[in-house]
Amino acid sequence: MPIRRRVEMPKLPVEERMRSFKEVALGLTEEQAVQEAERCLQCPHHPCTSGCPVGIDIPKFIKMIAERNFREAYRIIKEKNAIPAITGRVCPQEVQCEMKCTLARMGEPIAIGALERFVADWAIREGIVEEEIVKEDSNGMNVAVVGSGPAGITVAADLAKLGYDVTVFEALHKPGGVLVYGIPEFRLPKRIVELEINYLKRLGVEIKTNIIIGRTYTIEELLKEKFDAVFIGTGAGMPKFLNIPGENLVNIYTANEFLTRINLMKAYLFPEYDTPIKVGRRVGVIGGGNVAMDAARTALRLGAEEVYIIYRRTEREMPARRDEVINAKEEGVKFQLLTQPVKFIGDENEILRGIQCIKMKLGEPDATGRRRPIPIPGSEFNFEVDTAIVAIGCHVNPLIQRTTPQLKTNKWGCIIVDDWGRTSMKRVYAGGDVALGEATVIQAMGTGRKASTAIHQDLKKK
Ligand code: FAD
Ligand code: SF4
Ligand code: SF4
């Protein structure tokens, strides 16, 4: 029998993608999903599962797809993953479950993420998501979850199902964390995130928005006044800067600010929504991760004529997902590689006119294992742009750490936790980016799952 090729997910044609925020990856059809599921070898040791931070029983759900029992496939996934329609879309599967797949050695691992997304979308279409509420009776204990990103969502869902009364406190006016304010609509439609948040609400979780913990209430106050335990999942949302001259010029954004204005405040629907955003003719996005790709592709959709990714290493070292680099290229984003900005250039009105850059070459690998970029003396040149977006990463949000001196942190300000999310403070747990540093959706969920297990174990003893 000839070895079947991996089924690739259909995508929206490039001309339709541009000037719209429609989802680019279209999902597998039923026939495609079954065909892909039939390729799975059902390996007895299923190495794929060890690559999933929340431990989904991957061969089992794939077998159910092959048998067209999508409902059971959904049940199996949902046992371990509260938000499969989201992870099926944004998980870096190629370095997680798919990397561990036996078939990866032959270059064509099972498309586990696409199959997961297929099942989750099927469940949404069939209304199964609405039915699947199984929870224990209230045990009378209260848990506060600070932050409503993937880490907080996981803890809230797990504990609500176990009978805890859970209250989520969110600083912004909408719950969802980066899923809502960071990742753009064309990669993760907001109606999908809303559905998953509604699932939390149906589990009885109370979500209080516009409340900043560390300001409105402190962690100590939460513990004293009502809550038996507190989980901190406040993420990493404090942008890093290049710290080069001219960074305060007009029309320089951080990627966080740029994407938040567009996603959360719907600037792309101006004037229907009155959030102003100005994207110039030639845009330079500095960075090589997912955030940089998102910002660059968003700028193109907002009407920029030319968008450049300015990155100090080569494409090989880019931390962005491979698929997103391909999508960006297909859409016309240009790559200015081995280039480091040294100074922003403005005019007499302090408006950005260009970036002075220097050429780089690659040296020996650094601590991250990637080859270190080294400036080439005398190679400075001016790069004309009228908008710049700085996407070089974020620090963890520091407010709670500052207002809770009992919480131990590391040199990057991350909250120090044990393997189960316990912090240095009794009854206080943490997970997601605020403990890991910038990570991924599923890693945030994995730490959330561990913390909810620890909270349940510790509170049971009470
Ligand atoms: P977050 O999602 O950051 O949520 C934290 C929440 O806490 C926020 O809503 C914040 O408003 C709230 N908060 C902060 N401080 C307080 C406070 N004091 N009181 C109350 N609330 C507070 N990962 C992937 O796996 N795949 C991707 O494709 C991907 N793309 C990304 C694209 C962008 C643009 C960005 C920014 C990140 C991306 N990531 C991606 C990373 C991923 O989104 C994060 O790792 C993940 O969201 C972290 O989850 P979290 O729950 O720890 O925090
Ligand atoms: Fe793979 Fe992510 Fe799904 Fe786990 S949650 S099986 S890592 S796509
Ligand atoms: Fe199927 Fe790959 Fe997992 Fe084997 S390793 S069970 S082929 S998904």
XYZ file of C-alpha atoms and ligand atoms in Angstrom:
531
model
C 0.000 0.000 0.000
C 1.504 3.422 -0.872
C 2.292 5.629 2.155
C -0.315 8.363 2.307
C 0.884 11.959 2.325
C -0.042 14.264 5.202
C -3.249 16.175 4.514
C -2.443 19.893 4.516
C -4.996 22.381 5.796
C -6.641 24.522 3.092
C -6.010 28.271 3.368
C -7.841 31.391 2.232
C -6.382 32.601 -1.095
C -3.905 35.448 -0.607
C -5.992 38.017 -2.514
C -8.943 37.339 -0.202
C -6.766 37.544 2.922
C -5.511 41.010 2.257
C -7.592 43.960 3.394
C -9.698 41.626 5.541
C -9.315 40.011 8.948
C -10.936 36.723 7.902
C -9.362 33.560 9.306
C -6.553 32.334 7.042
C -6.388 28.624 7.930
C -9.725 27.133 6.950
C -9.745 23.824 8.847
C -10.037 20.264 7.542
C -13.220 18.906 6.002
C -14.724 15.749 7.480
C -13.258 13.623 4.670
C -9.819 15.213 5.048
C -9.867 14.679 8.826
C -10.810 11.002 8.513
C -8.180 10.498 5.805
C -5.495 12.075 8.001
C -6.616 10.129 11.091
C -6.314 6.879 9.130
C -2.566 7.541 8.700
C -2.015 7.245 12.477
C -0.067 4.104 13.380
C -1.668 3.849 16.857
C 1.817 3.367 18.310
C 1.679 1.349 21.557
C 4.020 3.810 23.353
C 2.406 6.844 21.678
C 5.358 9.281 21.982
C 3.093 12.057 20.675
C 1.290 12.274 24.055
C 4.544 13.109 25.869
C 4.881 16.154 23.593
C 1.554 17.597 24.747
C 1.927 19.738 27.896
C -1.597 18.799 29.050
C -1.220 15.090 28.169
C -4.124 14.572 25.744
C -4.595 10.896 24.813
C -3.741 11.613 21.194
C -3.973 8.146 19.551
C -7.301 7.526 21.271
C -8.956 10.682 19.937
C -7.451 10.134 16.492
C -8.821 6.578 16.422
C -12.270 7.978 17.177
C -11.955 10.368 14.219
C -10.964 7.480 11.934
C -14.126 5.711 13.140
C -16.152 8.913 12.581
C -17.093 9.000 16.257
C -16.372 12.739 16.567
C -18.382 13.093 19.734
C -16.187 10.617 21.595
C -13.070 12.222 20.113
C -14.275 15.538 21.548
C -14.901 13.994 24.972
C -11.380 12.541 25.054
C -9.743 15.853 24.120
C -11.886 17.865 26.518
C -10.901 15.609 29.446
C -7.473 17.269 29.386
C -7.894 20.479 27.411
C -10.465 23.167 28.282
C -9.929 25.133 25.049
C -9.248 22.788 22.087
C -10.661 25.121 19.432
C -7.954 27.578 20.501
C -4.998 25.229 20.959
C -5.874 23.441 17.703
C -5.283 26.823 16.050
C -2.322 28.358 17.874
C -0.308 25.565 19.505
C 3.214 25.311 18.091
C 2.478 21.648 17.325
C 5.594 21.292 15.195
C 7.770 21.582 18.314
C 5.376 19.801 20.678
C 3.133 16.782 19.967
C 3.904 16.559 16.244
C 7.648 16.702 16.807
C 7.371 13.545 18.949
C 5.162 11.681 16.426
C 6.795 8.517 15.081
C 6.054 9.683 11.556
C 7.991 12.929 12.118
C 11.163 10.940 11.425
C 9.910 10.489 7.853
C 9.108 14.201 7.673
C 5.311 13.912 7.707
C 3.966 13.705 11.273
C 0.243 13.293 11.824
C -1.443 16.711 11.685
C -2.480 16.447 15.336
C -3.290 20.143 15.784
C -5.439 20.245 12.651
C -7.323 17.143 13.829
C -7.863 18.656 17.263
C -9.194 21.822 15.680
C -11.466 19.776 13.387
C -13.057 18.000 16.364
C -13.456 21.205 18.386
C -15.037 23.059 15.441
C -17.320 20.090 14.775
C -18.456 20.191 18.422
C -19.168 23.921 18.142
C -21.202 23.399 14.945
C -23.159 20.519 16.492
C -23.789 22.444 19.706
C -22.038 19.754 21.784
C -20.043 22.426 23.629
C -23.327 23.677 25.050
C -24.216 20.278 26.502
C -20.887 19.215 28.006
C -21.232 20.633 31.520
C -20.349 18.071 34.148
C -19.494 19.439 37.560
C -19.554 18.398 41.191
C -21.792 20.078 43.797
C -20.385 23.154 45.540
C -17.887 22.306 48.299
C -18.264 25.773 49.826
C -14.647 26.818 49.155
C -13.662 29.938 47.244
C -10.740 30.372 44.897
C -9.630 33.641 43.271
C -7.956 33.495 39.864
C -6.048 36.617 38.864
C -5.817 37.027 35.086
C -8.073 35.420 32.484
C -5.490 34.168 29.963
C -5.071 30.473 29.173
C -3.455 29.741 32.565
C -6.285 31.383 34.512
C -8.968 29.852 32.271
C -7.580 26.356 32.891
C -7.423 26.762 36.666
C -10.908 28.287 36.780
C -12.455 25.502 34.656
C -10.709 22.680 36.542
C -11.673 23.958 39.982
C -15.243 24.910 39.042
C -15.773 21.345 37.814
C -14.501 20.078 41.189
C -17.133 22.117 43.032
C -15.142 25.240 44.009
C -16.671 28.707 43.763
C -14.271 30.468 41.443
C -13.965 34.210 40.831
C -11.705 35.462 38.043
C -10.325 39.002 38.332
C -9.244 40.589 35.044
C -7.609 44.002 34.637
C -8.916 44.601 31.107
C -12.547 45.070 30.063
C -12.619 41.718 28.260
C -11.499 38.298 29.493
C -9.139 36.077 27.482
C -5.652 37.572 27.982
C -3.391 37.418 24.935
C -5.999 35.290 23.145
C -8.134 38.413 22.964
C -5.756 41.362 22.985
C -2.710 39.864 21.247
C -3.361 37.157 18.658
C -5.163 38.706 15.662
C -8.594 37.749 14.348
C -7.139 36.225 11.149
C -5.324 33.607 13.261
C -7.777 33.177 16.091
C -11.323 34.460 15.553
C -12.580 36.176 18.679
C -15.936 34.353 18.535
C -14.005 31.135 19.281
C -12.427 32.692 22.364
C -15.830 34.019 23.457
C -17.321 30.539 23.189
C -14.640 29.134 25.443
C -15.115 31.977 27.937
C -18.881 31.324 27.889
C -18.119 27.720 28.791
C -16.400 29.024 31.941
C -19.417 31.140 32.772
C -21.743 28.177 32.342
C -19.558 26.272 34.775
C -20.565 28.972 37.249
C -17.269 30.911 37.245
C -17.761 34.578 38.048
C -15.611 36.874 35.884
C -14.970 40.365 37.227
C -13.362 42.626 34.635
C -11.709 46.052 35.076
C -10.214 44.996 38.427
C -6.481 45.292 38.878
C -5.183 43.077 41.645
C -2.336 44.830 43.409
C -4.275 48.063 43.077
C -8.027 47.480 43.648
C -7.287 44.649 46.099
C -4.014 43.107 47.203
C -3.385 39.357 47.294
C -3.403 39.506 51.099
C -6.795 41.193 51.094
C -8.216 38.490 48.808
C -6.968 35.792 51.188
C -8.161 37.609 54.294
C -11.585 38.574 53.080
C -12.986 35.636 51.182
C -10.737 33.265 49.329
C -9.236 29.968 50.479
C -6.596 30.112 47.719
C -5.406 32.500 45.025
C -3.943 31.618 41.624
C -1.873 34.274 39.856
C -1.846 34.073 36.051
C -1.086 37.642 35.113
C 1.097 36.878 32.082
C 3.918 38.803 30.451
C 2.540 41.998 28.989
C 5.171 44.634 29.737
C 6.934 45.404 26.452
C 10.708 45.382 26.132
C 12.290 48.353 24.404
C 15.336 48.573 22.167
C 16.724 51.406 24.322
C 18.207 53.210 21.348
C 18.026 56.936 20.527
C 14.766 58.206 19.060
C 12.500 55.506 20.509
C 9.973 58.166 21.620
C 9.365 59.542 18.124
C 5.803 59.713 16.781
C 4.623 56.584 14.899
C 6.742 54.120 16.848
C 4.596 51.532 18.626
C 5.283 48.548 20.762
C 3.660 45.442 19.265
C 1.548 45.153 22.426
C 0.084 48.607 22.030
C -0.411 48.179 18.279
C -2.108 44.772 18.524
C -4.208 45.740 21.569
C -5.587 48.780 19.785
C -6.507 46.618 16.843
C -7.764 43.461 18.534
C -9.291 44.618 21.762
C -10.370 48.109 20.787
C -11.221 47.086 17.226
C -9.299 49.900 15.542
C -9.573 47.975 12.272
C -13.293 48.764 12.305
C -12.683 52.551 12.494
C -14.941 54.628 12.303
C -17.495 52.059 13.536
C -15.185 51.818 16.597
C -13.521 55.125 17.403
C -10.022 53.815 18.216
C -7.534 55.656 16.026
C -4.627 53.772 14.511
C -2.363 55.150 11.860
C -0.303 52.824 9.718
C 2.051 54.459 7.294
C 3.157 53.515 3.806
C 6.405 51.727 4.767
C 6.381 49.843 8.050
C 9.340 48.230 9.824
C 8.567 45.547 12.411
C 11.515 44.783 14.626
C 11.675 41.171 15.863
C 11.372 37.616 14.563
C 8.764 35.907 16.756
C 5.046 35.200 16.409
C 4.260 38.657 17.725
C 6.368 40.285 14.995
C 4.632 38.183 12.291
C 1.211 39.097 13.721
C 2.081 42.800 13.769
C 3.506 42.729 10.219
C 0.530 40.879 8.720
C -1.858 43.187 10.569
C -0.072 46.286 9.226
C -0.468 44.969 5.661
C -4.177 44.408 6.206
C -4.503 47.968 7.486
C -3.236 49.284 4.164
C 0.550 49.605 4.472
C 2.201 49.372 1.039
C 5.405 47.720 2.216
C 6.044 45.911 5.483
C 9.492 44.695 6.535
C 10.471 42.306 9.290
C 13.780 43.609 10.599
C 15.587 40.781 12.370
C 19.141 40.522 13.616
C 19.673 36.833 12.817
C 18.647 34.741 9.789
C 15.309 33.098 9.056
C 16.629 29.828 10.462
C 16.942 31.272 13.979
C 13.548 32.988 13.960
C 11.422 31.926 16.928
C 8.153 32.421 14.984
C 6.151 29.370 13.933
C 7.184 28.159 10.483
C 3.598 28.328 9.163
C 3.292 31.955 10.234
C 6.553 32.881 8.471
C 5.222 31.202 5.306
C 1.882 32.997 5.642
C 3.635 36.329 6.143
C 5.761 35.792 3.025
C 2.765 34.725 0.945
C 1.012 37.923 1.965
C 3.931 40.084 0.888
C 5.844 40.787 4.109
C 9.518 41.347 3.230
C 12.404 40.157 5.371
C 15.345 42.426 6.156
C 17.578 39.891 7.897
C 20.908 40.150 9.745
C 19.983 43.734 10.512
C 19.918 45.531 13.870
C 18.421 49.018 14.427
C 20.810 51.399 16.181
C 18.870 54.665 16.040
C 15.436 55.967 15.013
C 15.597 59.017 12.759
C 12.960 61.748 13.044
C 12.179 65.054 11.337
C 11.912 68.512 12.936
C 8.399 67.627 14.201
C 9.650 64.496 15.966
C 7.924 62.269 13.416
C 9.627 59.008 12.453
C 11.326 59.072 9.053
C 13.649 56.083 9.168
C 15.826 53.716 11.133
C 19.594 53.689 11.149
C 20.606 50.028 11.102
C 23.788 48.021 11.156
C 24.465 44.768 9.314
C 25.127 41.673 11.421
C 26.893 38.358 10.943
C 26.418 35.181 12.943
C 29.002 34.034 15.474
C 29.094 31.128 17.919
C 25.869 29.831 19.540
C 24.748 31.703 22.686
C 22.944 30.380 25.801
C 19.751 29.836 23.782
C 21.658 27.612 21.331
C 21.112 30.105 18.496
C 24.100 31.655 16.787
C 24.972 35.023 18.268
C 24.534 38.065 15.992
C 27.656 40.258 15.771
C 27.645 43.805 14.289
C 29.814 44.357 11.208
C 31.792 47.586 11.855
C 31.181 50.338 9.304
C 28.101 48.655 7.789
C 25.575 51.232 9.054
C 22.830 52.237 6.627
C 19.551 54.153 6.747
C 16.298 52.282 6.221
C 13.332 54.420 5.242
C 10.126 53.736 7.213
C 7.302 55.956 8.437
C 5.996 53.527 11.063
C 7.947 51.199 13.344
C 6.604 48.437 15.537
C 8.911 47.045 18.205
C 8.214 43.344 18.792
C 11.241 42.121 20.728
C 9.392 40.477 23.621
C 7.833 41.303 26.956
C 8.683 41.229 30.638
C 6.263 39.696 33.114
C 3.630 41.999 34.622
C 5.250 43.234 37.863
C 2.435 44.829 39.897
C 1.471 41.892 42.110
C 5.088 40.986 42.808
C 5.722 44.595 43.923
C 2.671 44.758 46.184
C 3.172 41.282 47.678
C 6.670 41.287 49.174
C 6.250 37.724 50.521
C 6.257 36.402 46.942
C 9.721 35.285 45.865
C 10.734 36.171 42.319
C 13.736 35.425 40.117
C 16.015 37.998 38.465
C 13.547 38.446 35.593
C 10.679 39.175 37.996
C 8.980 35.802 37.356
C 7.182 34.373 40.385
C 9.126 31.379 41.690
C 6.991 28.241 41.940
C 7.583 24.560 42.654
C 6.686 21.856 40.118
C 3.021 22.197 41.092
C 2.685 25.975 40.961
C 3.037 26.583 44.710
C 4.677 29.956 45.444
C 6.684 31.009 48.497
C 3.421 32.264 50.048
C 0.929 29.876 51.624
C -2.329 29.376 49.689
C -0.937 31.341 46.726
C -0.168 29.611 43.415
C 1.063 30.892 40.070
C 1.426 29.689 36.495
C 1.602 30.714 32.862
C 3.920 33.417 31.569
C 4.200 35.176 34.969
C 6.025 32.094 36.269
C 7.577 30.713 33.066
C 8.519 33.966 31.332
C 7.166 34.309 27.790
C 5.955 30.845 26.769
C 3.018 29.388 24.838
C -0.713 28.976 25.283
C -0.497 25.269 25.970
C 2.467 25.623 28.348
C 0.440 28.207 30.275
C -2.436 25.729 30.379
C -0.117 22.906 31.459
C 1.098 24.919 34.461
C -2.503 25.922 35.194
C -3.512 22.235 35.234
C -0.712 21.449 37.735
C -1.659 24.378 39.958
C -5.338 23.399 40.023
C -4.306 19.870 41.051
C -2.142 21.289 43.868
C -4.876 23.682 45.018
C -7.364 20.811 45.171
C -4.922 18.574 47.067
C -4.008 21.320 49.554
C -7.564 22.503 50.171
C -8.908 18.971 50.538
C -6.726 18.664 53.645
C -8.536 21.617 55.211
P -1.957 36.067 29.389
O -2.574 35.433 28.213
O -0.996 37.172 29.184
O -3.126 36.595 30.338
C -2.838 37.320 31.518
C -4.056 38.133 31.885
O -3.871 38.699 33.178
C -4.296 39.306 30.930
O -5.639 39.305 30.497
C -3.999 40.537 31.796
O -4.806 41.652 31.442
C -4.353 40.028 33.192
N -3.665 40.758 34.261
C -2.375 41.162 34.286
N -2.104 41.787 35.459
C -3.254 41.763 36.177
C -3.617 42.243 37.474
N -2.721 42.862 38.267
N -4.898 42.072 37.899
C -5.809 41.435 37.094
N -5.518 40.962 35.863
C -4.257 41.113 35.429
N 1.454 31.273 22.058
C 1.163 30.174 21.332
O 1.122 29.069 21.879
N 0.917 30.248 19.986
C 0.877 31.435 19.341
O 0.637 31.454 18.141
C 1.125 32.614 20.078
N 1.072 33.827 19.485
C 1.201 34.947 20.238
C 0.995 36.181 19.642
C 1.064 37.332 20.392
C 0.811 38.649 19.730
C 1.428 37.259 21.780
C 1.556 38.516 22.606
C 1.658 36.040 22.377
C 1.525 34.871 21.624
N 1.689 33.618 22.199
C 1.425 32.491 21.467
C 2.053 33.465 23.624
C 0.825 33.118 24.484
O -0.260 33.886 24.073
C 1.117 33.304 25.952
O 2.193 32.457 26.302
C -0.090 32.937 26.825
O -1.208 33.718 26.478
C 0.223 33.116 28.305
O -0.934 32.865 29.038
P -1.150 33.465 30.508
O -2.482 32.941 30.957
O 0.021 33.183 31.337
O -1.182 35.044 30.340
Fe -0.739 19.089 20.416
Fe -1.374 21.395 21.542
Fe -3.276 19.621 21.084
Fe -1.487 19.129 22.973
S -3.013 20.762 22.948
S -2.204 17.701 21.405
S 0.361 20.078 22.094
S -2.055 20.686 19.526
Fe -0.243 8.299 15.813
Fe 2.059 9.686 15.609
Fe 0.979 9.239 18.001
Fe 2.049 7.201 16.598
S 3.150 8.943 17.452
S 0.121 7.205 17.763
S 1.538 7.847 14.518
S 0.083 10.446 16.341
